[in-house]
Each structure stands twice: as C-alpha cells, then as structure tokens.
Coordinates of C-alpha atoms and ligand atoms in Angstrom, one line a residue:
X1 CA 9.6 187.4 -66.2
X2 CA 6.8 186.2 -64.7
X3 CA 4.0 185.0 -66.6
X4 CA 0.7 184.2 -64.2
X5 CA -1.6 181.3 -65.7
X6 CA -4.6 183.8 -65.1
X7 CA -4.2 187.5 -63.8
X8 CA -7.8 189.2 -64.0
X9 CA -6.3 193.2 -62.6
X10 CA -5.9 194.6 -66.0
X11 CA -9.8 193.5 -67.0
X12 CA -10.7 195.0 -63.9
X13 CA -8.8 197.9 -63.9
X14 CA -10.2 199.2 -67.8
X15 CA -14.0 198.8 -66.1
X16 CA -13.6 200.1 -63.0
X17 CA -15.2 203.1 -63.1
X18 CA -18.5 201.0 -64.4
X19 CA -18.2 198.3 -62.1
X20 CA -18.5 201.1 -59.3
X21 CA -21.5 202.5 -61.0
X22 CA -22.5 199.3 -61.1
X23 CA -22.1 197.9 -57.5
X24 CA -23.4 202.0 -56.4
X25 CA -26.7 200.8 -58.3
X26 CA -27.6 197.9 -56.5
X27 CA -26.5 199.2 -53.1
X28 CA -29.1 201.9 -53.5
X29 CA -31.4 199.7 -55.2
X30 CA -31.7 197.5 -51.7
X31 CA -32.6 195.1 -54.2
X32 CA -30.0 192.5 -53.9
X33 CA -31.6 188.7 -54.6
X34 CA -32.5 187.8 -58.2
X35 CA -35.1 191.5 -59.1
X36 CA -34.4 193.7 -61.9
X37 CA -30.4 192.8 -62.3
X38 CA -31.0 189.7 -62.9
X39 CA -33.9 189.8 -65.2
X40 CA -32.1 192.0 -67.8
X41 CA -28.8 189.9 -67.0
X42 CA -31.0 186.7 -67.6
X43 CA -32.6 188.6 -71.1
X44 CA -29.0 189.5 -72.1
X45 CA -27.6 186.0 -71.8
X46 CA -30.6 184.5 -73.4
X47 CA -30.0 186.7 -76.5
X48 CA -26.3 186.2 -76.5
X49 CA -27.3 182.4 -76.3
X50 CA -29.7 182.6 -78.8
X51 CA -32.0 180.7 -76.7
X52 CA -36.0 181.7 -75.7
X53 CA -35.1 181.6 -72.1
X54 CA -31.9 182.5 -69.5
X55 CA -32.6 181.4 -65.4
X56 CA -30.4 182.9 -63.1
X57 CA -28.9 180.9 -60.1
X58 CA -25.8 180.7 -58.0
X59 CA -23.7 178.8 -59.5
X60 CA -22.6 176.4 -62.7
X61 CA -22.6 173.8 -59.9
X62 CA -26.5 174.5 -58.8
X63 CA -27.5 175.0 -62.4
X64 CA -26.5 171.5 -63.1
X65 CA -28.4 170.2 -60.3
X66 CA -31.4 172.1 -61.1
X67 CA -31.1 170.8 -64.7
X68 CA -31.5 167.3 -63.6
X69 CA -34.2 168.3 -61.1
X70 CA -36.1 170.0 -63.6
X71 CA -35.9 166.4 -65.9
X72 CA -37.0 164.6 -63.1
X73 CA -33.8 162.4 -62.5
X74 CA -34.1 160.9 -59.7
X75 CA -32.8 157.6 -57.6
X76 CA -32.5 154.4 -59.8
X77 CA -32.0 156.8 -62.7
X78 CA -28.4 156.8 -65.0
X79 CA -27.4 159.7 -66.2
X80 CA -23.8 159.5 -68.6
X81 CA -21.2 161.9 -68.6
X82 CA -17.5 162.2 -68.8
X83 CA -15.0 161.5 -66.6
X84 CA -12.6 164.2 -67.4
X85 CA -14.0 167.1 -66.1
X86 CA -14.4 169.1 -62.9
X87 CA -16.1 167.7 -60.1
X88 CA -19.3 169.4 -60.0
X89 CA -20.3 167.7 -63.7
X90 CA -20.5 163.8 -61.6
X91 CA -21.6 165.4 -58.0
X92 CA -25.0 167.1 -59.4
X93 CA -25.7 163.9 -60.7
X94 CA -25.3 162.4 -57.3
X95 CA -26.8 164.6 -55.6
X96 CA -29.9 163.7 -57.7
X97 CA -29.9 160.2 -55.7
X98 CA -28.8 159.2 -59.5
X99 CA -25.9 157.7 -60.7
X100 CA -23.1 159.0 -63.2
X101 CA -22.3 156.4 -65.9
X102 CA -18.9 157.5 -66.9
X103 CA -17.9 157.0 -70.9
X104 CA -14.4 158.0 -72.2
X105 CA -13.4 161.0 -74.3
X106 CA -12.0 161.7 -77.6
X107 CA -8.0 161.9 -76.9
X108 CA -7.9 165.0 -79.3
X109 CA -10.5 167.1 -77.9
X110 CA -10.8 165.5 -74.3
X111 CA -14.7 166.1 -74.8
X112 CA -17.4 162.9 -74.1
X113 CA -16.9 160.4 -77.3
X114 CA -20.1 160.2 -79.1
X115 CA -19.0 156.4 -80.8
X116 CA -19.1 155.3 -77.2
X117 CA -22.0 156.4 -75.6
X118 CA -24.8 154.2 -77.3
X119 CA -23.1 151.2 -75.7
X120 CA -23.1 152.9 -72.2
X121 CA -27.4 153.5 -72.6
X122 CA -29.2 151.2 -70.5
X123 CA -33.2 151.0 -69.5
X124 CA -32.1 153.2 -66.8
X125 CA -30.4 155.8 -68.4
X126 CA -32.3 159.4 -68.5
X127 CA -30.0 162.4 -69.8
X128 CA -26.7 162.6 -71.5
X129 CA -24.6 164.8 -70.2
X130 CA -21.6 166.5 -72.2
X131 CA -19.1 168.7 -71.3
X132 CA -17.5 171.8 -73.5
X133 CA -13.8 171.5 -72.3
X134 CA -12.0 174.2 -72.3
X135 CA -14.3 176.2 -74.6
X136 CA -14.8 173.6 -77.3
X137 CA -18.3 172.3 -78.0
X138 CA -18.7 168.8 -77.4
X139 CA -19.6 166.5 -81.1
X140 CA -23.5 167.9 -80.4
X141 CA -24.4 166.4 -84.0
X142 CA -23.6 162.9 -82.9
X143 CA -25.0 163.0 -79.1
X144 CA -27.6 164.6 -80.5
X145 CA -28.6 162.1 -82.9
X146 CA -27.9 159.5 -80.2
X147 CA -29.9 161.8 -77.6
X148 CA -32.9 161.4 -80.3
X149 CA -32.6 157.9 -80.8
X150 CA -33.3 156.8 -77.6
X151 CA -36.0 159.6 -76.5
X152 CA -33.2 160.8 -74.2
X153 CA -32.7 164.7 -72.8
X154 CA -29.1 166.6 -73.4
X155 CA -27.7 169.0 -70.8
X156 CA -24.6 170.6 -71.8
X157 CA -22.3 171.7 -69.2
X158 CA -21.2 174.3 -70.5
X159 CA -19.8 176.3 -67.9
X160 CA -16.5 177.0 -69.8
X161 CA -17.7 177.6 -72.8
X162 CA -19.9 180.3 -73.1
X163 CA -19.9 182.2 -76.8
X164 CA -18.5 178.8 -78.2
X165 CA -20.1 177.3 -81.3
X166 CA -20.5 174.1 -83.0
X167 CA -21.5 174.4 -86.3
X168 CA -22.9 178.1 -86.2
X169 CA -25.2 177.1 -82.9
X170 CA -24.1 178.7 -79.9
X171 CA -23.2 176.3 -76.5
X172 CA -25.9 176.1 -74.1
X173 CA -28.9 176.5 -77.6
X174 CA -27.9 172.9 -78.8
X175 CA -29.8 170.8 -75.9
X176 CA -33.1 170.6 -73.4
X177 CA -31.0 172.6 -70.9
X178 CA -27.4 174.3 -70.7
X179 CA -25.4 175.2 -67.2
X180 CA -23.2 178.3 -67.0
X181 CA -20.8 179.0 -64.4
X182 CA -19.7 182.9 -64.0
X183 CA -17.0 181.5 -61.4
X184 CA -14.5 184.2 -61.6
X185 CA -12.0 182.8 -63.4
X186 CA -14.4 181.7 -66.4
X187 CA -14.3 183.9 -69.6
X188 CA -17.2 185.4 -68.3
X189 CA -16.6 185.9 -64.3
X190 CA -18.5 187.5 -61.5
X191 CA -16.6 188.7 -58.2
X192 CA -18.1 185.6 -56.6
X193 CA -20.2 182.1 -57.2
X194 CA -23.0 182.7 -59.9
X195 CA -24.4 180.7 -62.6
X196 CA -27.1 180.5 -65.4
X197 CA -29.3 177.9 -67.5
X198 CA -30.7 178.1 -70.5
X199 CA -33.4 176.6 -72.3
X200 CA -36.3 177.0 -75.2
X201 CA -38.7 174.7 -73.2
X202 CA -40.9 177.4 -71.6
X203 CA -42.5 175.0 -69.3
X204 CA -38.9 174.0 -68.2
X205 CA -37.8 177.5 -67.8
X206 CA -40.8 178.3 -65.2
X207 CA -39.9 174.8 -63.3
X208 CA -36.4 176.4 -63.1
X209 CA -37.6 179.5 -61.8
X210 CA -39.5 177.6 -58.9
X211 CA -36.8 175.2 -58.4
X212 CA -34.3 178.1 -57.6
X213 CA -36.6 179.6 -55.1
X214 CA -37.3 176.6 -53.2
X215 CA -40.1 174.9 -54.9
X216 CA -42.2 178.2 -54.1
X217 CA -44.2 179.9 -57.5
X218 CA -45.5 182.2 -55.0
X219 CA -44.2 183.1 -51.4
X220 CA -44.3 180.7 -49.0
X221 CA -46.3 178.5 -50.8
X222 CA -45.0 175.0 -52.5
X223 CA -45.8 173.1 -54.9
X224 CA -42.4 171.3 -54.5
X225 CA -39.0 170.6 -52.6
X226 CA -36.6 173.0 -54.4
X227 CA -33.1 174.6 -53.1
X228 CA -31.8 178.0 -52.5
X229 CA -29.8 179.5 -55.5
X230 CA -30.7 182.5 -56.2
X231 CA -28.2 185.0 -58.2
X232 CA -27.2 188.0 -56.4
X233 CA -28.1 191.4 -58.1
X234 CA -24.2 192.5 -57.4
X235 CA -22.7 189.7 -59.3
X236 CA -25.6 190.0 -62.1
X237 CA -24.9 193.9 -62.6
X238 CA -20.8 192.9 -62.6
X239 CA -21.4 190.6 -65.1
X240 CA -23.8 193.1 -67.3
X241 CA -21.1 195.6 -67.1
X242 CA -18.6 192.6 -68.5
X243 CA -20.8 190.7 -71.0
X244 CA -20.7 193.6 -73.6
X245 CA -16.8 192.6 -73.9
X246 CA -17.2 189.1 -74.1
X247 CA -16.9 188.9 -77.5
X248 CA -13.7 190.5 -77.9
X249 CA -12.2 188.6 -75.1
X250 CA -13.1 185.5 -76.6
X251 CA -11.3 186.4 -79.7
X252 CA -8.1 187.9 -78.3
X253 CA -7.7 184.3 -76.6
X254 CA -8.1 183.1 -79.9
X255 CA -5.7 185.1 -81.6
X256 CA -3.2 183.9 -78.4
X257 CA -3.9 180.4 -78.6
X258 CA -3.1 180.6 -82.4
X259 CA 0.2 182.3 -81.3
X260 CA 1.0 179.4 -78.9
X261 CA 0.2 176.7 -81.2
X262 CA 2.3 178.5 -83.8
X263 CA 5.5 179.4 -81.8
X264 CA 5.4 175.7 -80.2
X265 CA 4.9 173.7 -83.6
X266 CA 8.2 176.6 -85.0
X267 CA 10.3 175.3 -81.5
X268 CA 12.2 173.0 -82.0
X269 CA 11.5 170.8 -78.8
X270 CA 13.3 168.2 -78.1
X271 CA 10.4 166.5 -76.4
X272 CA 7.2 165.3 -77.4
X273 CA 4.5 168.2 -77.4
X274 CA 0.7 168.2 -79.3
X275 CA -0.8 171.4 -79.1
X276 CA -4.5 172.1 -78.7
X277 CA -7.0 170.0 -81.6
X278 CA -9.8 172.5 -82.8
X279 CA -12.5 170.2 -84.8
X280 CA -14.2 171.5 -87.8
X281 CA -16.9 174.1 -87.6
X282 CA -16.3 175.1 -84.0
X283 CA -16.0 178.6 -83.1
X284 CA -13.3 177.6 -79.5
X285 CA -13.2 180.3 -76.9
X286 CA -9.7 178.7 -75.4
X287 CA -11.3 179.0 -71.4
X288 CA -7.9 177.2 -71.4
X289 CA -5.1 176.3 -73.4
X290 CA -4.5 172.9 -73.0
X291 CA -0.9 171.4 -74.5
X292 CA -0.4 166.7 -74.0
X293 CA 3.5 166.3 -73.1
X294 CA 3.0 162.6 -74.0
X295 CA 6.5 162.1 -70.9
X296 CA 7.7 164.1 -68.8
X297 CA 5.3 166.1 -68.4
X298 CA 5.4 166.7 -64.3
X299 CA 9.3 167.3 -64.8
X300 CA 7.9 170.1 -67.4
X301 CA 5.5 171.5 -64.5
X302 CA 8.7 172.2 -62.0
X303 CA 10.3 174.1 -64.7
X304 CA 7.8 175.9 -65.5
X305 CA 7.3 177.1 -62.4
X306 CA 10.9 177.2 -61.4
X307 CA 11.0 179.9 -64.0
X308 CA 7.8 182.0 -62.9
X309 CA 5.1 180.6 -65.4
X310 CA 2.0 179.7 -64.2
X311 CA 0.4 176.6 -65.3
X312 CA -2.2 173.5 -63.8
X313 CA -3.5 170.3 -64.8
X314 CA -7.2 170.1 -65.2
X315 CA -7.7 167.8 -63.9
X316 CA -5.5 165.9 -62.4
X317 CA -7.3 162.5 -61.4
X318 CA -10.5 161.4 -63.8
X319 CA -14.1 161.9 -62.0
X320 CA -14.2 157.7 -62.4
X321 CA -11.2 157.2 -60.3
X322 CA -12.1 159.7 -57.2
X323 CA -12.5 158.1 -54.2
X324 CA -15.7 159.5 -53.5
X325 CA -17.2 158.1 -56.1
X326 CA -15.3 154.5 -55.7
X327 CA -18.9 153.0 -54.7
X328 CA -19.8 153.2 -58.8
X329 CA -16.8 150.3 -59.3
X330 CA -14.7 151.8 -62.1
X331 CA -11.3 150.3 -61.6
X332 CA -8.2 152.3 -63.3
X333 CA -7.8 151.5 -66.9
X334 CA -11.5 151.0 -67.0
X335 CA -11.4 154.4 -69.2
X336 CA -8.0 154.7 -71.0
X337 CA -8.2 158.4 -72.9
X338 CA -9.5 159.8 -70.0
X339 CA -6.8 158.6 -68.0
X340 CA -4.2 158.9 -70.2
X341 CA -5.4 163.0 -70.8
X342 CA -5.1 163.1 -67.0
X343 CA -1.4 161.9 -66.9
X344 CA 0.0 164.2 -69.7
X345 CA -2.1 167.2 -70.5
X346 CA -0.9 170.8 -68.8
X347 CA -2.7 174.0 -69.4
X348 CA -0.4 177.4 -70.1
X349 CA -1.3 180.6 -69.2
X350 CA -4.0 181.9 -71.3
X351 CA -6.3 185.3 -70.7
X352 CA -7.0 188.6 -73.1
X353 CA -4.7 190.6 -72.0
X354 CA -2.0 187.9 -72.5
X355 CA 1.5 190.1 -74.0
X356 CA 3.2 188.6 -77.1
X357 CA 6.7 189.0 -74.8
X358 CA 4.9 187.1 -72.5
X359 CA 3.7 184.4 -74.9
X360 CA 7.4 184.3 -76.2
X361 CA 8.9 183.7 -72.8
X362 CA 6.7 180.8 -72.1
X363 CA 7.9 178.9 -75.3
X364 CA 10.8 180.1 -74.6
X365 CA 11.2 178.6 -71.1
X366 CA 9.6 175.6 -72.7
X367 CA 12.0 175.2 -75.3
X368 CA 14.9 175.0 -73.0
X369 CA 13.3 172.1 -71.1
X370 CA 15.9 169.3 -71.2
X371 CA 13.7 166.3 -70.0
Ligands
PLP401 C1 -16.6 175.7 -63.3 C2 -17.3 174.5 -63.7 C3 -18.5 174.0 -63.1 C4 -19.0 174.5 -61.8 O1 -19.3 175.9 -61.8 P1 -19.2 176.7 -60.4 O2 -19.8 178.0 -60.8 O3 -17.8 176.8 -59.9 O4 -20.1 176.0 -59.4 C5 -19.1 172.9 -63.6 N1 -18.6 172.3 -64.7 C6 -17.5 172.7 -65.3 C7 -17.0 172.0 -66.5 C8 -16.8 173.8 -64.8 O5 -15.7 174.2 -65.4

C-alpha cells in the first residue's frame, strides 16, 4: 500500500464541477486582482474568524511582513518569535530591517513558551510573535498577559491553523493582527500562493489595504512605500468554493489524529514513541500530525518510506541555527527544546480523506520497525 503524507485529488475531484464554475466566473469577470472575489472572500474569512476585518494578500509569507509594516517595526526594533517554525515566521521580521529574538518552545506542544519570553523583552523589543504549530493555538492567555504588560503588539502566525481555537476564541481574533497562508497544502489551500490578515483595529485594516497596494490609497498616488501583494480573484473564488467545507475537514482530521494516537498508544512498539499533546481548551485542526521518536528516529524515516508511507520533518533545522541568520549569534544548544523537537519529531500522513486501512497500515509498518 501506499499511503501519501498529503494527496489533495480526492478534495478536488468532489468540487470540481464548482471550482470550474468558479474559475469560468472570474475569466469572464476580467476582473482578476483583489475586486469583488476577494472582498466577499475577505467578508467570509472575517466572519469565520470572528474578527471586524479580513485583508487579502498573496501570501502567509507577505501577510507577515505587512503585519510588522503596519506596527511600524522597523531597523533597531526586536521582535521575538520561535525558532521552530517555517522560515517565513524569522525572514518577515528581517525583512523589516528588524531583528528576530528567538525564545524556545514548550517540548509538548512545540509552540513559543510563554514562561520564557518576559526574560527575552528588552527596550527594543516591539511585537511578539507566536506561531500555531500544526493547528494548535499558541498559550495566547499567557503571551497575552505578557503582550499587555509591557504595552507590546501580538501577531499570530497563524498560517496553519485556521478554524483552531484556544479557549472558545478563534486563531487569528486573539491578537493586533493574524497572518494566514492558503498555500496549497494548508487545510485551507488555493491552487497557488495566497494569504490573508485579520484584525479588529479598523485603522490597521485600512493601513493594510494601502500597504498591499503599494502605499497607494488611491491610484498612483502615495502616501507611503508599500509592496505588491495583492490576492488574485482565481485563488480567492477557489478558496470560496472550499471554505464552506472547512469545517468538516477540520474535524475528519480530528477524528484521524484520534485514530493515530489511539492505534499507536494500543501498539506495542518496541521503541520509544509520544504522540501528539493537545492542551486544554483548544479546539486542534491537526494541519499535521506530529509523532517525537525520542532515537531512532531517521532510521524510522527510511522505513517508512521503504514501505510507501509518506512522511517529513518540519522542520528539520531550528530558524536560530540557519545559516542565514548566523549574523544574530545563537550558537547550538543555545535553545534546547527547540532543538531537541528538530532532532526527533516526524509528521505521518494526515488529510480528510485519510482511509482507516490506510491509518492501519501506517501503524502497522510502524510497529514492525525494529530499531
Ligand atoms: C506556510 C507558512 C507560512 C508562509 O505562508 P506562505 O503562504 O507559504 O507564504 C508562514 N508561517 C507558517 C507557520 C507556515 O506554515
């Protein structure tokens, strides 16, 4: 059998006819930057965020750089974030002219650890930064209160987490601003790059708008130096066909991930596996479903695949210890969980559509690992 970590054809193939209404729309619209797709997209993800406003861009990338535009951050400024996450979370900051203060992460839920970041606030910090990995909120509670403390603005990343919640309050409503990416292969995905932020600040929301559209409230006229990320009007009527589904999506990966976690903890392994930690009060939309093989865990990756199941590390090497960003000085063992997470984590395959045969085959091939 072969189980692929993410196969998207079956999702595709129960909308298609819609998707071709869809794309037909917008083809004879000849409206295809930002216009009326996006608006009702942007109305539709504001509602299903429960947040005032929803700004279309192109992707989860851009939104975080527009985020940190929008707040001002700037050279000289800190911004502090985690370093297990993908690239694009420590490269928007940079990109800023800022720099990414990097502060280890819970080892049970790999997100940013809220008892460490107080110590990590200096007189130049200016945002916090969180990410939701793998469709688990963040502790926003605790950042929060530390957020308040110092006078200090939150911008979730939350890019794979969209429909998550943390203590009934959806991602991307607990902070100033929040960053989705529609990256195909993220619970929500265009057929292409696209993105979105939300916020309740309507000032911030109309800075957004400009910011996206090079600084320019009106055409050809600016009032400052934005960038070009507009969302395409394909990719925003795609993602209106998808969006009504979301929710069920989200809780068929739920039901799966509570099938792996209870056919692994009934195996009998005769290595050391810890399936996925969901905190209290958090609705987790399992974007992926992460297991920490503690040793051998590389040897478990060529088995894996050596018997046709698809699976990846994310990530790999910690944002503190790339070797773009070995200017900020972080030697290794300078953030230990992070690290560590890095070394021995290994996400399965995980998607809706996910078979139980195929579920069972995966365990099964990981039961008969012999390390
Ligand atoms: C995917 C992702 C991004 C970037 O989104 P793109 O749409 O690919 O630019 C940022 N942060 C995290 C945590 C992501 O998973």
């Amino acid at each position: 059998m072969n189980v692929p970590l993410l196969d998207l054809r079956q999702q595709h193939a129960h909308l298609r006819e819609e998707l071709r209404a869809a794309t037909d729309r917008v083809l004879d619209s000849q409206q295809f930057v930002l216009g009326e797709e996006v608006r009702l997209l942007e109305e539709e993800i504001a509602r299903y965020s429960t947040t005032r406003h929803a700004v279309g861009c192109a992707s989860g990338s851009d939104a975080l750089l527009l985020a940190l535009m929008a707040l001002d951050i700037k050279a000289g400024d800190e911004v502090i974030t985690t370093p297990f996450s993908f690239f694009a979370t420590a490269s928007a900051v940079t990109r800023t002219g800022a720099t990414p203060v990097f502060v280890d992460i819970e080892p049970r839920t790999y997100n940013l650890d809220p008892s460490l970041v107080e110590a990590a606030i200096s007189e130049r910090t200016r945002a916090l930064l969180p990410v939701h990995l793998y469709g688990q909120c963040a502790a926003m509670d605790a950042l929060a209160e530390v957020a308040a403390r110092h006078n200090l603005p939150l911008i979730e990343d939350a890019a794979q987490a969209i429909g998550a919640e943390d203590n009934g309050r959806r991602a991307g409503s607990m902070s100033t601003i929040g960053c989705f990416s529609f990256y195909p292969t993220k619970n929500l995905g265009a057929a292409g790059d696209a993105g979105m932020l939300t916020t309740n600040d309507d000032a911030l929301a109309a800075r957004l708008r400009t910011l996206r559209v090079h600084g320019g409230a009106t055409e050809y006229l600016h009032t400052e130096i934005g960038i070009n990320s507009r969302l395409d009007a394909l990719q925003a009527a795609i993602l209106r066909v998808k969006l009504p589904h979301l929710d069920s999506w989200s809780q068929a990966r739920r039901e799966r991930a509570e099938t792996y976690s209870l056919l692994l903890t009934n195996a009998r392994l005769a290595f050391n596996l810890r399936v996925p930690f969901i905190r209290e009060n958090v609705r987790h939309i399992f974007h992926q479903y992460v297991v920490r093989v503690p040793e051998h865990r590389d040897a478990l990756i060529e088995h894996l695949r050596a018997h046709g199941v698809g699976c990846k590390i994310y990530y790999p090497v910690p944002l503190h210890l790339q070797e773009c960003f070995r200017y900020l000085g972080y030697a290794a063992g300078a953030l230990p969980e992070a690290e560590r997470a890095a070394r021995e984590t290994l996400a399965l395959p995980i998607y809706p559509e996910l078979r139980l045969e195929q579920q069972q085959y995966v365990v099964d091939v990981i039961s008969r690992f012999q390390p």
